[in-house]
Amino acid sequence: MVKPKAKRETTRRTSVRESNGAGRSVKNRHPIGGTSLCVTGFQWRTSGLGLNIAFNPSTPVDVLVALSRDKDHEVRARIAANPTTPTAVLKSLSGDENPDVREEVAGNPNTPPQVLTTLSGDVTEDIRVKVASNPHAPKQALETLARDSAREVREAVARNESASESTLESLARDRNHDVRLCVAENPKAPAHILEKFAERKDYFIRGIVASNPSTPVSVLSTLATDDESWVTQRVASNPAAPPAILEELAKHKDPTVRREAAMNTSAPVKVLEKLAADRNREQVRASVAINTSAPAALLKAFAATKNSHLRFLVAANAGTPPTVLGSLARDKDDTVREEVAA
């Protein structure tokens, strides 16, 4: 029996820069991932081992404390970014002379609120951006950062779901267009702000509101009939769009709107069945074939079609039942079989 396809995860490979300031032996013998910490100073300097240990969440606390005093600022920065680093160590590193270290402290979700408040006044803009992005930043600190002279800092506050309603209201009136857009995409933006944005002449901000899962249904209904196709597409792709709106958009004259509705994992079966028979085979039917919420009957039908591209998409769909994958594993097309085996 062919097992269900697991969703693929993309792992971003981060280069580990060599540590160049720790010329000593590490005598700790704590096992981390099966590796002893008893290494020579040469190994420490040339292998990047210090960086890996410093960021490893399984590293013992006493080792983290010791490495927080390392001469190499890159090692200290990894300690500051480690989610298991003790708060006392984070507080100490928040005063580090190197801005890279303070920046990592500002971005650590475990950094104490009072430390984040202090870092919100740092002279380095990137550090203030990290505080403004931290979901645990105190509301008072976010309110202060909402008045920051740097646009990127205000954008980060506008995206932060922990920002208070009054702070978001202030940023909704910001002089910078990009800051206002960040408010429009914030799921915690108050309904009355989204309603006002939806009335703007700027179609782009209307489209951002149409994508927001917290936008009121009444606003989505209005935007579903917007003159700009891009705005309507954003409504069709919104997972919070109610079935009645998706049913109407499934009949939209623009195939790109129907395509977005076909990919919406919240679309009801009736809508997907209609779109599976869409006259536009290349865009709309293909979008149904890759929808992980598509019913098994539709995927089975697509798997039996003469269209090899549709069969390939069904093979790539993480929601395709094992029985359908079993038939595709014997497909005459090499790419389809390879996708099942992937």
mmCIF file of C-alpha atoms in Angstrom:
data_model
loop_
_atom_site.group_PDB
_atom_site.id
_atom_site.type_symbol
_atom_site.label_atom_id
_atom_site.label_comp_id
_atom_site.label_asym_id
_atom_site.label_seq_id
_atom_site.Cartn_x
_atom_site.Cartn_y
_atom_site.Cartn_z
ATOM 1 C CA MET A 1 0.000 0.000 0.000
ATOM 2 C CA VAL A 2 1.273 3.472 -0.858
ATOM 3 C CA LYS A 3 1.474 5.768 2.150
ATOM 4 C CA PRO A 4 -0.098 9.246 2.082
ATOM 5 C CA LYS A 5 2.284 11.883 0.829
ATOM 6 C CA ALA A 6 3.731 14.021 3.572
ATOM 7 C CA LYS A 7 3.902 17.752 3.105
ATOM 8 C CA ARG A 8 7.322 18.783 1.936
ATOM 9 C CA GLU A 9 9.322 21.032 4.130
ATOM 10 C CA THR A 10 11.834 23.440 2.747
ATOM 11 C CA THR A 11 14.875 23.758 4.951
ATOM 12 C CA ARG A 12 16.894 26.870 4.549
ATOM 13 C CA ARG A 13 20.583 26.060 4.946
ATOM 14 C CA THR A 14 22.348 28.635 7.070
ATOM 15 C CA SER A 15 26.087 28.903 6.741
ATOM 16 C CA VAL A 16 27.944 28.727 10.017
ATOM 17 C CA ARG A 17 30.772 31.209 10.050
ATOM 18 C CA GLU A 18 33.960 30.041 11.717
ATOM 19 C CA SER A 19 34.579 31.134 15.228
ATOM 20 C CA ASN A 20 37.854 33.039 15.332
ATOM 21 C CA GLY A 21 38.291 34.165 18.881
ATOM 22 C CA ALA A 22 38.042 31.149 21.161
ATOM 23 C CA GLY A 23 41.519 29.712 21.485
ATOM 24 C CA ARG A 24 41.034 27.294 24.347
ATOM 25 C CA SER A 25 39.819 23.841 25.177
ATOM 26 C CA VAL A 26 36.268 23.158 26.263
ATOM 27 C CA LYS A 27 36.313 20.718 29.144
ATOM 28 C CA ASN A 28 32.549 20.205 29.574
ATOM 29 C CA ARG A 29 31.551 16.668 28.773
ATOM 30 C CA HIS A 30 27.818 17.189 28.392
ATOM 31 C CA PRO A 31 26.520 15.129 25.448
ATOM 32 C CA ILE A 32 24.721 17.217 22.840
ATOM 33 C CA GLY A 33 23.235 15.306 19.964
ATOM 34 C CA GLY A 34 25.637 12.462 20.715
ATOM 35 C CA THR A 35 28.680 14.754 20.602
ATOM 36 C CA SER A 36 30.961 15.394 23.558
ATOM 37 C CA LEU A 37 31.902 18.972 24.351
ATOM 38 C CA CYS A 38 35.433 17.924 25.193
ATOM 39 C CA VAL A 39 37.260 19.352 22.172
ATOM 40 C CA THR A 40 40.540 21.094 21.561
ATOM 41 C CA GLY A 41 40.932 24.816 21.047
ATOM 42 C CA PHE A 42 41.948 24.189 17.428
ATOM 43 C CA GLN A 43 38.794 22.197 16.759
ATOM 44 C CA TRP A 44 36.726 24.903 18.423
ATOM 45 C CA ARG A 45 38.223 27.658 16.249
ATOM 46 C CA THR A 46 38.112 25.863 12.909
ATOM 47 C CA SER A 47 35.013 23.676 12.983
ATOM 48 C CA GLY A 48 32.295 26.154 13.916
ATOM 49 C CA LEU A 49 31.450 23.848 16.804
ATOM 50 C CA GLY A 50 31.103 26.756 19.198
ATOM 51 C CA LEU A 51 28.415 28.348 17.046
ATOM 52 C CA ASN A 52 26.471 25.106 16.772
ATOM 53 C CA ILE A 53 26.607 24.422 20.493
ATOM 54 C CA ALA A 54 25.654 27.996 21.336
ATOM 55 C CA PHE A 55 22.448 27.802 19.301
ATOM 56 C CA ASN A 56 21.526 24.217 20.144
ATOM 57 C CA PRO A 57 18.369 24.199 22.339
ATOM 58 C CA SER A 58 19.641 21.019 23.990
ATOM 59 C CA THR A 59 22.822 22.647 25.259
ATOM 60 C CA PRO A 60 22.987 22.489 29.080
ATOM 61 C CA VAL A 61 22.352 25.750 30.907
ATOM 62 C CA ASP A 62 25.800 25.886 32.505
ATOM 63 C CA VAL A 63 27.381 25.662 29.053
ATOM 64 C CA LEU A 64 25.133 28.451 27.754
ATOM 65 C CA VAL A 65 26.161 30.624 30.689
ATOM 66 C CA ALA A 66 29.839 29.955 30.024
ATOM 67 C CA LEU A 67 29.534 30.658 26.298
ATOM 68 C CA SER A 68 27.684 33.906 26.942
ATOM 69 C CA ARG A 69 31.079 35.269 28.025
ATOM 70 C CA ASP A 70 32.902 34.004 24.934
ATOM 71 C CA LYS A 71 35.313 36.437 23.258
ATOM 72 C CA ASP A 72 33.743 35.762 19.855
ATOM 73 C CA HIS A 73 30.671 37.973 19.419
ATOM 74 C CA GLU A 74 29.185 35.471 16.969
ATOM 75 C CA VAL A 75 29.099 32.835 19.699
ATOM 76 C CA ARG A 76 27.495 35.323 22.100
ATOM 77 C CA ALA A 77 24.951 36.234 19.398
ATOM 78 C CA ARG A 78 24.004 32.564 19.016
ATOM 79 C CA ILE A 79 23.535 32.338 22.773
ATOM 80 C CA ALA A 80 21.325 35.437 22.630
ATOM 81 C CA ALA A 81 19.194 33.805 19.921
ATOM 82 C CA ASN A 82 18.898 30.437 21.670
ATOM 83 C CA PRO A 83 15.295 29.912 22.876
ATOM 84 C CA THR A 84 16.511 28.086 25.987
ATOM 85 C CA THR A 85 18.971 30.709 27.158
ATOM 86 C CA PRO A 86 18.105 31.784 30.756
ATOM 87 C CA THR A 87 16.505 35.204 31.101
ATOM 88 C CA ALA A 88 19.305 36.359 33.393
ATOM 89 C CA VAL A 89 21.809 35.676 30.621
ATOM 90 C CA LEU A 90 19.631 37.496 28.079
ATOM 91 C CA LYS A 91 19.454 40.479 30.411
ATOM 92 C CA SER A 92 23.231 40.508 30.671
ATOM 93 C CA LEU A 93 23.713 40.190 26.912
ATOM 94 C CA SER A 94 21.268 43.040 26.277
ATOM 95 C CA GLY A 95 24.085 45.353 27.342
ATOM 96 C CA ASP A 96 26.662 43.729 25.059
ATOM 97 C CA GLU A 97 28.933 46.136 23.210
ATOM 98 C CA ASN A 98 28.264 44.359 19.900
ATOM 99 C CA PRO A 99 24.965 45.349 18.204
ATOM 100 C CA ASP A 100 24.585 41.878 16.627
ATOM 101 C CA VAL A 101 24.337 40.363 20.083
ATOM 102 C CA ARG A 102 21.826 42.956 21.315
ATOM 103 C CA GLU A 103 19.773 42.422 18.144
ATOM 104 C CA GLU A 104 19.438 38.708 18.861
ATOM 105 C CA VAL A 105 18.369 39.456 22.425
ATOM 106 C CA ALA A 106 15.730 41.831 21.063
ATOM 107 C CA GLY A 107 14.337 39.105 18.837
ATOM 108 C CA ASN A 108 14.328 36.313 21.419
ATOM 109 C CA PRO A 109 10.727 35.554 22.500
ATOM 110 C CA ASN A 110 11.954 34.748 26.015
ATOM 111 C CA THR A 111 13.584 38.110 26.612
ATOM 112 C CA PRO A 112 11.992 39.781 29.674
ATOM 113 C CA PRO A 113 9.613 42.691 28.926
ATOM 114 C CA GLN A 114 11.711 45.195 30.871
ATOM 115 C CA VAL A 115 14.752 44.295 28.778
ATOM 116 C CA LEU A 116 12.765 44.754 25.564
ATOM 117 C CA THR A 117 11.629 48.154 26.819
ATOM 118 C CA THR A 118 15.249 49.168 27.330
ATOM 119 C CA LEU A 119 16.279 47.885 23.904
ATOM 120 C CA SER A 120 13.418 49.782 22.276
ATOM 121 C CA GLY A 121 15.527 52.891 22.827
ATOM 122 C CA ASP A 122 18.694 51.440 21.288
ATOM 123 C CA VAL A 123 20.508 53.665 18.807
ATOM 124 C CA THR A 124 20.737 50.815 16.284
ATOM 125 C CA GLU A 125 17.673 50.703 14.022
ATOM 126 C CA ASP A 126 17.824 46.939 13.412
ATOM 127 C CA ILE A 127 17.580 46.342 17.147
ATOM 128 C CA ARG A 128 14.491 48.524 17.441
ATOM 129 C CA VAL A 129 12.976 46.625 14.488
ATOM 130 C CA LYS A 130 13.532 43.343 16.338
ATOM 131 C CA VAL A 131 11.842 44.694 19.466
ATOM 132 C CA ALA A 132 8.960 46.016 17.369
ATOM 133 C CA SER A 133 8.555 42.537 15.836
ATOM 134 C CA ASN A 134 8.756 40.633 19.113
ATOM 135 C CA PRO A 135 5.292 39.248 20.025
ATOM 136 C CA HIS A 136 6.105 39.692 23.714
ATOM 137 C CA ALA A 137 7.121 43.325 23.485
ATOM 138 C CA PRO A 138 5.253 45.441 26.063
ATOM 139 C CA LYS A 139 2.410 47.492 24.622
ATOM 140 C CA GLN A 140 3.955 50.685 25.978
ATOM 141 C CA ALA A 141 7.207 49.966 24.134
ATOM 142 C CA LEU A 142 5.280 49.307 20.927
ATOM 143 C CA GLU A 143 3.379 52.552 21.379
ATOM 144 C CA THR A 144 6.672 54.413 21.630
ATOM 145 C CA LEU A 145 8.154 52.611 18.634
ATOM 146 C CA ALA A 146 5.047 53.485 16.602
ATOM 147 C CA ARG A 147 6.391 57.047 16.624
ATOM 148 C CA ASP A 148 9.908 56.021 15.617
ATOM 149 C CA SER A 149 11.512 58.065 12.852
ATOM 150 C CA ALA A 150 12.534 54.896 10.986
ATOM 151 C CA ARG A 151 9.845 53.568 8.652
ATOM 152 C CA GLU A 152 10.892 49.908 9.059
ATOM 153 C CA VAL A 153 10.442 50.162 12.821
ATOM 154 C CA ARG A 154 6.911 51.513 12.424
ATOM 155 C CA GLU A 155 6.158 48.793 9.834
ATOM 156 C CA ALA A 156 7.234 46.132 12.324
ATOM 157 C CA VAL A 157 4.919 47.557 14.981
ATOM 158 C CA ALA A 158 2.077 47.710 12.464
ATOM 159 C CA ARG A 159 2.511 43.977 11.748
ATOM 160 C CA ASN A 160 2.815 43.004 15.400
ATOM 161 C CA GLU A 161 -0.364 41.285 16.594
ATOM 162 C CA SER A 162 0.398 42.364 20.150
ATOM 163 C CA ALA A 163 0.094 46.056 19.314
ATOM 164 C CA SER A 164 -2.808 47.785 21.056
ATOM 165 C CA GLU A 165 -5.849 49.031 19.180
ATOM 166 C CA SER A 166 -4.861 52.639 19.808
ATOM 167 C CA THR A 167 -1.388 51.999 18.426
ATOM 168 C CA LEU A 168 -2.802 50.428 15.262
ATOM 169 C CA GLU A 169 -5.245 53.297 14.891
ATOM 170 C CA SER A 170 -2.349 55.731 15.036
ATOM 171 C CA LEU A 171 -0.356 53.766 12.461
ATOM 172 C CA ALA A 172 -3.410 53.529 10.194
ATOM 173 C CA ARG A 173 -2.989 57.290 9.775
ATOM 174 C CA ASP A 174 0.782 57.071 9.245
ATOM 175 C CA ARG A 175 2.257 59.316 6.586
ATOM 176 C CA ASN A 176 3.912 56.331 4.924
ATOM 177 C CA HIS A 177 1.868 54.117 2.594
ATOM 178 C CA ASP A 178 3.794 50.930 3.431
ATOM 179 C CA VAL A 179 3.133 51.358 7.152
ATOM 180 C CA ARG A 180 -0.591 51.660 6.510
ATOM 181 C CA LEU A 181 -0.447 48.494 4.378
ATOM 182 C CA CYS A 182 1.119 46.615 7.298
ATOM 183 C CA VAL A 183 -1.805 47.649 9.486
ATOM 184 C CA ALA A 184 -4.236 46.441 6.821
ATOM 185 C CA GLU A 185 -2.674 42.956 6.808
ATOM 186 C CA ASN A 186 -2.520 42.620 10.602
ATOM 187 C CA PRO A 187 -5.090 39.966 11.683
ATOM 188 C CA LYS A 188 -5.628 41.893 14.905
ATOM 189 C CA ALA A 189 -6.504 45.160 13.152
ATOM 190 C CA PRO A 190 -9.846 46.467 14.448
ATOM 191 C CA ALA A 191 -12.832 45.996 12.132
ATOM 192 C CA HIS A 192 -13.514 49.711 11.821
ATOM 193 C CA ILE A 193 -9.997 50.318 10.513
ATOM 194 C CA LEU A 194 -10.360 47.566 7.893
ATOM 195 C CA GLU A 195 -13.734 48.990 6.870
ATOM 196 C CA LYS A 196 -12.187 52.406 6.265
ATOM 197 C CA PHE A 197 -9.289 50.936 4.311
ATOM 198 C CA ALA A 198 -11.757 48.999 2.130
ATOM 199 C CA GLU A 199 -13.263 52.302 1.029
ATOM 200 C CA ARG A 200 -9.945 53.768 -0.154
ATOM 201 C CA LYS A 201 -9.318 54.588 -3.818
ATOM 202 C CA ASP A 202 -6.012 52.747 -3.532
ATOM 203 C CA TYR A 203 -6.847 49.292 -4.931
ATOM 204 C CA PHE A 204 -3.731 47.760 -3.407
ATOM 205 C CA ILE A 205 -4.764 48.476 0.156
ATOM 206 C CA ARG A 206 -8.261 47.190 -0.653
ATOM 207 C CA GLY A 207 -6.634 43.961 -1.839
ATOM 208 C CA ILE A 208 -4.662 43.636 1.389
ATOM 209 C CA VAL A 209 -7.878 44.060 3.371
ATOM 210 C CA ALA A 210 -9.516 41.426 1.158
ATOM 211 C CA SER A 211 -6.740 38.984 2.164
ATOM 212 C CA ASN A 212 -7.029 39.626 5.886
ATOM 213 C CA PRO A 213 -8.736 36.650 7.608
ATOM 214 C CA SER A 214 -10.211 39.030 10.184
ATOM 215 C CA THR A 215 -11.971 41.265 7.661
ATOM 216 C CA PRO A 216 -15.731 41.374 8.414
ATOM 217 C CA VAL A 217 -17.942 39.339 6.068
ATOM 218 C CA SER A 218 -19.853 42.460 5.072
ATOM 219 C CA VAL A 219 -16.609 44.030 3.845
ATOM 220 C CA LEU A 220 -15.598 40.853 1.997
ATOM 221 C CA SER A 221 -18.990 40.834 0.274
ATOM 222 C CA THR A 222 -18.409 44.354 -0.979
ATOM 223 C CA LEU A 223 -14.841 43.661 -2.088
ATOM 224 C CA ALA A 224 -16.002 40.503 -3.911
ATOM 225 C CA THR A 225 -17.635 42.816 -6.463
ATOM 226 C CA ASP A 226 -14.683 45.209 -6.699
ATOM 227 C CA ASP A 227 -13.862 46.591 -10.140
ATOM 228 C CA GLU A 228 -10.223 45.579 -9.709
ATOM 229 C CA SER A 229 -9.736 41.891 -10.449
ATOM 230 C CA TRP A 230 -6.752 41.662 -8.102
ATOM 231 C CA VAL A 231 -8.930 42.691 -5.170
ATOM 232 C CA THR A 232 -11.530 40.063 -6.064
ATOM 233 C CA GLN A 233 -8.800 37.440 -6.363
ATOM 234 C CA ARG A 234 -7.690 38.217 -2.815
ATOM 235 C CA VAL A 235 -11.241 37.665 -1.544
ATOM 236 C CA ALA A 236 -11.389 34.343 -3.396
ATOM 237 C CA SER A 237 -8.162 33.187 -1.745
ATOM 238 C CA ASN A 238 -9.150 34.312 1.754
ATOM 239 C CA PRO A 239 -9.649 31.213 3.958
ATOM 240 C CA ALA A 240 -12.223 33.147 5.977
ATOM 241 C CA ALA A 241 -14.426 33.880 2.947
ATOM 242 C CA PRO A 242 -17.853 32.306 3.591
ATOM 243 C CA PRO A 243 -19.258 29.647 1.210
ATOM 244 C CA ALA A 244 -21.842 32.021 -0.269
ATOM 245 C CA ILE A 245 -19.142 34.420 -1.457
ATOM 246 C CA LEU A 246 -16.997 31.607 -2.865
ATOM 247 C CA GLU A 247 -19.989 30.201 -4.726
ATOM 248 C CA GLU A 248 -20.458 33.543 -6.459
ATOM 249 C CA LEU A 249 -16.771 33.932 -7.229
ATOM 250 C CA ALA A 250 -16.718 30.434 -8.733
ATOM 251 C CA LYS A 251 -18.866 31.933 -11.495
ATOM 252 C CA HIS A 252 -16.695 35.023 -11.993
ATOM 253 C CA LYS A 253 -15.854 35.915 -15.577
ATOM 254 C CA ASP A 254 -12.150 36.260 -14.782
ATOM 255 C CA PRO A 255 -10.473 32.828 -14.740
ATOM 256 C CA THR A 256 -7.797 34.083 -12.314
ATOM 257 C CA VAL A 257 -10.534 34.744 -9.747
ATOM 258 C CA ARG A 258 -11.983 31.271 -10.260
ATOM 259 C CA ARG A 259 -8.474 29.834 -9.974
ATOM 260 C CA GLU A 260 -7.976 31.455 -6.559
ATOM 261 C CA ALA A 261 -11.315 30.090 -5.376
ATOM 262 C CA ALA A 262 -10.274 26.644 -6.627
ATOM 263 C CA MET A 263 -7.115 26.744 -4.493
ATOM 264 C CA ASN A 264 -8.916 27.937 -1.365
ATOM 265 C CA THR A 265 -8.781 25.093 1.146
ATOM 266 C CA SER A 266 -11.948 26.445 2.778
ATOM 267 C CA ALA A 267 -13.979 26.152 -0.422
ATOM 268 C CA PRO A 268 -17.003 23.834 0.023
ATOM 269 C CA VAL A 269 -17.233 20.630 -1.992
ATOM 270 C CA LYS A 270 -20.006 22.065 -4.171
ATOM 271 C CA VAL A 271 -17.738 24.905 -5.269
ATOM 272 C CA LEU A 272 -14.805 22.604 -5.986
ATOM 273 C CA GLU A 273 -17.010 20.257 -8.002
ATOM 274 C CA LYS A 274 -18.180 23.169 -10.133
ATOM 275 C CA LEU A 275 -14.625 24.420 -10.667
ATOM 276 C CA ALA A 276 -13.392 20.909 -11.474
ATOM 277 C CA ALA A 277 -15.548 21.096 -14.583
ATOM 278 C CA ASP A 278 -14.422 24.627 -15.451
ATOM 279 C CA ARG A 279 -13.961 25.461 -19.105
ATOM 280 C CA ASN A 280 -10.474 26.777 -18.356
ATOM 281 C CA ARG A 281 -8.545 23.546 -17.956
ATOM 282 C CA GLU A 282 -5.068 24.957 -17.582
ATOM 283 C CA GLN A 283 -5.689 27.339 -14.686
ATOM 284 C CA VAL A 284 -8.827 26.452 -12.795
ATOM 285 C CA ARG A 285 -8.991 22.661 -12.953
ATOM 286 C CA ALA A 286 -5.288 22.453 -12.132
ATOM 287 C CA SER A 287 -5.899 24.565 -9.037
ATOM 288 C CA VAL A 288 -8.551 22.108 -7.838
ATOM 289 C CA ALA A 289 -6.118 19.240 -8.422
ATOM 290 C CA ILE A 290 -3.563 20.728 -6.002
ATOM 291 C CA ASN A 291 -6.099 21.759 -3.356
ATOM 292 C CA THR A 292 -5.346 19.636 -0.292
ATOM 293 C CA SER A 293 -9.002 19.844 0.725
ATOM 294 C CA ALA A 294 -10.329 18.543 -2.588
ATOM 295 C CA PRO A 295 -12.651 15.531 -2.073
ATOM 296 C CA ALA A 296 -11.265 12.095 -2.873
ATOM 297 C CA ALA A 297 -13.777 11.573 -5.681
ATOM 298 C CA LEU A 298 -12.481 14.590 -7.587
ATOM 299 C CA LEU A 299 -8.857 13.599 -7.140
ATOM 300 C CA LYS A 300 -9.651 10.089 -8.285
ATOM 301 C CA ALA A 301 -11.317 11.477 -11.403
ATOM 302 C CA PHE A 302 -8.339 13.715 -12.137
ATOM 303 C CA ALA A 303 -5.993 10.754 -11.648
ATOM 304 C CA ALA A 304 -7.842 8.912 -14.415
ATOM 305 C CA THR A 305 -7.787 11.795 -16.906
ATOM 306 C CA LYS A 306 -5.693 11.780 -20.061
ATOM 307 C CA ASN A 307 -4.136 15.063 -18.989
ATOM 308 C CA SER A 308 -0.731 14.088 -17.592
ATOM 309 C CA HIS A 309 -0.268 17.482 -15.958
ATOM 310 C CA LEU A 310 -3.410 17.016 -13.869
ATOM 311 C CA ARG A 311 -2.288 13.528 -12.908
ATOM 312 C CA PHE A 312 1.066 14.956 -11.853
ATOM 313 C CA LEU A 313 -0.617 17.584 -9.672
ATOM 314 C CA VAL A 314 -2.774 14.947 -7.998
ATOM 315 C CA ALA A 315 0.377 12.924 -7.331
ATOM 316 C CA ALA A 316 1.940 16.005 -5.725
ATOM 317 C CA ASN A 317 -1.128 16.768 -3.609
ATOM 318 C CA ALA A 318 -0.519 15.991 0.069
ATOM 319 C CA GLY A 319 -4.215 15.273 0.500
ATOM 320 C CA THR A 320 -4.438 12.578 -2.174
ATOM 321 C CA PRO A 321 -5.681 9.251 -0.709
ATOM 322 C CA PRO A 322 -3.281 6.255 -0.706
ATOM 323 C CA THR A 323 -5.538 4.304 -3.093
ATOM 324 C CA VAL A 324 -5.291 7.050 -5.705
ATOM 325 C CA LEU A 325 -1.536 7.311 -5.199
ATOM 326 C CA GLY A 326 -1.342 3.566 -5.701
ATOM 327 C CA SER A 327 -2.837 3.840 -9.159
ATOM 328 C CA LEU A 328 -0.603 6.788 -10.032
ATOM 329 C CA ALA A 329 2.440 4.802 -8.924
ATOM 330 C CA ARG A 330 1.814 2.660 -12.026
ATOM 331 C CA ASP A 331 1.196 5.656 -14.317
ATOM 332 C CA LYS A 332 2.599 5.487 -17.839
ATOM 333 C CA ASP A 333 4.172 8.938 -17.393
ATOM 334 C CA ASP A 334 7.610 8.901 -15.737
ATOM 335 C CA THR A 335 7.174 12.283 -14.038
ATOM 336 C CA VAL A 336 3.919 11.166 -12.397
ATOM 337 C CA ARG A 337 5.483 7.962 -11.032
ATOM 338 C CA GLU A 338 8.514 9.877 -9.821
ATOM 339 C CA GLU A 339 6.286 12.379 -8.004
ATOM 340 C CA VAL A 340 4.458 9.568 -6.200
ATOM 341 C CA ALA A 341 7.795 8.087 -5.147
ATOM 342 C CA ALA A 342 9.229 11.446 -4.041
#
